[in-house]
Coordinates of C-alpha atoms in Angstrom, one line a residue:
M1402 CA 35.7 143.2 60.3
L1403 CA 34.7 140.1 62.2
E1404 CA 37.5 138.0 60.7
Q1405 CA 40.0 140.6 61.7
G1406 CA 38.6 140.4 65.2
C1407 CA 39.0 136.7 65.3
L1408 CA 42.6 136.9 64.0
M1409 CA 43.4 139.5 66.6
T1410 CA 41.9 137.4 69.3
D1411 CA 44.0 134.4 68.2
R1412 CA 47.1 136.6 68.2
I1413 CA 46.3 137.9 71.7
V1414 CA 46.0 134.3 73.0
V1415 CA 49.1 133.0 71.3
F1416 CA 51.4 136.0 71.8
P1417 CA 51.6 135.8 75.6
L1418 CA 52.8 132.2 75.3
Y1419 CA 55.6 133.1 73.0
L1420 CA 56.5 136.2 75.1
I1421 CA 56.7 134.0 78.3
I1422 CA 59.0 131.5 76.5
L1423 CA 61.2 134.3 75.1
L1424 CA 61.5 136.1 78.4
G1425 CA 62.2 132.9 80.3
L1426 CA 64.8 131.8 77.9
A1427 CA 66.4 135.3 77.9
G1428 CA 67.3 134.4 81.5
C1429 CA 69.4 131.5 80.3
D1430 CA 73.1 132.2 79.9
G1431 CA 76.1 130.8 78.1
Y1432 CA 76.6 128.3 75.3
G1433 CA 77.9 125.6 77.6
D1434 CA 80.4 122.9 78.1
A1435 CA 80.2 119.3 76.8
A1436 CA 78.4 117.1 79.3
K1437 CA 80.4 114.3 80.8
K1438 CA 77.8 111.7 79.9
A1439 CA 76.3 110.8 76.6
G1440 CA 78.0 113.7 74.7
I1441 CA 75.1 116.0 75.5
S1442 CA 75.9 119.7 75.4
V1443 CA 74.6 121.9 78.3
A1444 CA 74.8 125.5 79.2
G1445 CA 73.4 128.0 81.6
G1446 CA 72.7 128.2 85.4
G1447 CA 75.3 125.9 86.8
E1448 CA 76.5 122.4 86.2
Q1449 CA 74.3 120.8 88.9
A1450 CA 71.1 122.4 87.5
R1451 CA 71.9 121.4 84.0
T1452 CA 72.7 117.9 85.0
S1453 CA 69.5 117.6 87.0
L1454 CA 67.5 118.9 84.0
L1455 CA 69.1 116.4 81.6
E1456 CA 68.6 113.6 84.0
R1457 CA 64.9 114.5 84.4
D1458 CA 64.5 114.5 80.5
L1459 CA 66.2 111.1 80.2
E1460 CA 64.1 109.8 83.1
F1461 CA 61.0 111.0 81.3
A1462 CA 62.1 109.1 78.1
N1463 CA 62.7 105.9 80.2
T1464 CA 59.3 106.2 81.8
V1465 CA 57.7 106.2 78.4
A1466 CA 59.4 102.9 77.6
Q1467 CA 58.4 101.4 81.0
S1468 CA 54.9 102.8 81.6
G1469 CA 53.7 104.0 78.3
L1470 CA 53.5 107.4 76.6
A1471 CA 50.2 108.7 78.1
E1472 CA 51.2 107.8 81.7
A1473 CA 54.7 109.3 81.3
Y1474 CA 53.1 112.6 80.1
R1475 CA 50.7 112.6 83.0
L1476 CA 53.6 112.2 85.4
Y1477 CA 56.0 114.7 83.9
L1478 CA 53.8 117.6 82.7
A1479 CA 52.9 120.6 84.8
E1480 CA 49.2 121.0 85.4
D1481 CA 49.2 124.1 83.1
A1482 CA 51.4 122.6 80.4
V1483 CA 50.9 123.4 76.7
Q1484 CA 51.7 121.0 73.9
L1485 CA 52.4 122.3 70.4
P1486 CA 52.2 119.0 68.4
D1487 CA 53.6 119.0 64.9
G1488 CA 50.8 119.7 62.4
D1489 CA 48.0 120.1 64.9
W1490 CA 46.4 122.7 67.2
P1491 CA 47.8 123.5 70.6
L1492 CA 46.6 121.4 73.6
Q1493 CA 46.3 123.2 77.0
G1494 CA 46.5 121.5 80.3
R1495 CA 48.0 118.2 81.5
N1496 CA 44.6 116.4 81.6
T1497 CA 43.8 117.4 78.1
I1498 CA 47.2 116.3 76.8
Y1499 CA 47.0 113.0 78.7
Q1500 CA 43.5 112.2 77.3
Q1501 CA 44.6 113.1 73.7
I1502 CA 47.7 110.9 73.9
R1503 CA 45.8 108.1 75.6
N1504 CA 43.1 108.1 73.0
A1505 CA 45.6 108.3 70.1
T1506 CA 47.7 105.4 71.4
Q1507 CA 45.1 103.1 73.0
D1508 CA 44.6 100.7 70.1
S1509 CA 47.8 101.0 68.1
D1510 CA 51.4 99.7 67.8
F1511 CA 53.0 103.0 68.7
S1512 CA 56.2 103.9 70.5
L1513 CA 58.1 107.1 71.1
S1514 CA 61.7 107.5 72.2
W1515 CA 64.0 110.5 72.3
K1516 CA 67.5 111.6 73.2
P1517 CA 68.3 115.1 74.4
A1518 CA 71.1 116.9 72.5
A1519 CA 71.4 120.0 74.8
A1520 CA 70.0 121.8 77.8
E1521 CA 70.1 125.3 79.2
V1522 CA 69.0 126.5 82.6
S1523 CA 68.2 130.0 83.7
V1524 CA 70.6 131.7 86.1
S1525 CA 67.8 131.5 88.7
G1526 CA 67.8 127.7 88.2
D1527 CA 64.1 127.4 88.0
L1528 CA 63.4 127.5 84.2
G1529 CA 65.2 125.7 81.4
Y1530 CA 64.8 123.8 78.3
T1531 CA 66.0 120.6 76.6
W1532 CA 66.0 119.8 72.9
G1533 CA 66.9 116.8 70.9
T1534 CA 65.7 114.2 68.4
Y1535 CA 62.7 111.9 68.7
W1536 CA 61.7 108.7 66.9
L1537 CA 58.1 107.6 66.6
E1538 CA 57.5 104.1 65.5
T1539 CA 54.1 102.9 64.3
V1540 CA 52.4 100.6 61.8
D1541 CA 50.8 102.3 58.8
E1542 CA 47.5 101.4 57.2
T1543 CA 49.2 98.6 55.1
G1544 CA 50.8 97.0 58.1
E1545 CA 54.3 98.3 57.3
L1546 CA 56.5 99.7 60.0
L1547 CA 56.8 103.4 59.8
V1548 CA 59.5 105.3 61.7
L1549 CA 59.2 109.1 61.9
E1550 CA 62.0 111.3 63.1
G1551 CA 61.8 114.8 64.4
N1552 CA 63.1 117.4 66.8
Y1553 CA 61.6 118.4 70.1
L1554 CA 62.0 121.2 72.5
N1555 CA 60.7 121.0 76.1
V1556 CA 60.5 124.0 78.3
W1557 CA 60.8 123.0 82.0
R1558 CA 60.0 124.8 85.2
K1559 CA 60.7 123.8 88.8
S1560 CA 57.5 123.0 90.7
A1561 CA 56.8 124.2 94.3
D1562 CA 58.3 120.8 95.3
D1563 CA 61.5 121.6 93.5
V1564 CA 60.9 119.0 90.7
W1565 CA 61.4 119.8 87.0
E1566 CA 58.1 119.7 85.1
V1567 CA 57.4 120.2 81.4
V1568 CA 55.4 123.4 80.8
V1569 CA 55.8 123.5 77.0
D1570 CA 56.2 120.5 74.7
I1571 CA 57.0 121.3 71.1
S1572 CA 57.7 118.8 68.3
N1573 CA 58.8 119.3 64.7
Q1574 CA 58.7 116.3 62.4
I1575 CA 61.3 115.9 59.7
T1576 CA 60.0 115.0 56.3
T1577 CA 58.2 111.7 56.7
D1578 CA 59.0 109.5 53.7
Y1579 CA 62.6 110.6 53.3
V1580 CA 63.7 109.7 56.9
A1581 CA 61.4 106.7 57.4
T1582 CA 62.6 105.0 54.2
A1583 CA 66.3 105.6 55.1
I1584 CA 65.8 104.2 58.6
I1585 CA 63.7 101.2 57.6
D1586 CA 66.1 100.3 54.8
T1587 CA 69.2 100.3 57.0
G1588 CA 67.6 99.5 60.4
D1589 CA 69.8 102.2 61.9
Q1590 CA 68.3 105.5 63.1
D1591 CA 71.8 107.2 62.8
A1592 CA 72.1 106.0 59.1
A1593 CA 69.5 108.4 57.7
P1594 CA 71.3 110.9 55.5
S1595 CA 70.8 114.6 56.0
P1596 CA 68.3 116.3 53.5
E1597 CA 70.1 118.5 51.0

């Protein structure tokens, strides 16, 4: 009986998050036009809103390269952000996410980069999402370069100051050894064949 109560409590906590995401994304419309720059597909609440969201996601990625991962997350996450990292428990709140990333990357050769593939913005123009591919480079326990590839989805919300902030950050790593080996062997992130 107690276990069922715990499971139900977990569902009650997680269900509202999924419901909020689904309701928010239900407000997004269309399948979009090809973006003029970088071949990125966009759809939804107006070209200007989509472009602004894509530019914000690219700016976020550039800030990682310039200022480091933890600092970029501190700057681009909403105060109430949730991170759903691949293979780990959810993290809630900008400060919690920042501390976790800072601690994880403090003493390591670690870099993260990404490229958005598409974006959608709600008709109201205050909620949207971007998704794309990320590349995480690190050194494994033997000193060898390890490149991990995955997909990400960021749900964005306009702040009171009319600035896009990440409210949900989700990552989904592609099979580690398969992709890492293909990328390391060729030195080209685009050379990794698709899994069959």
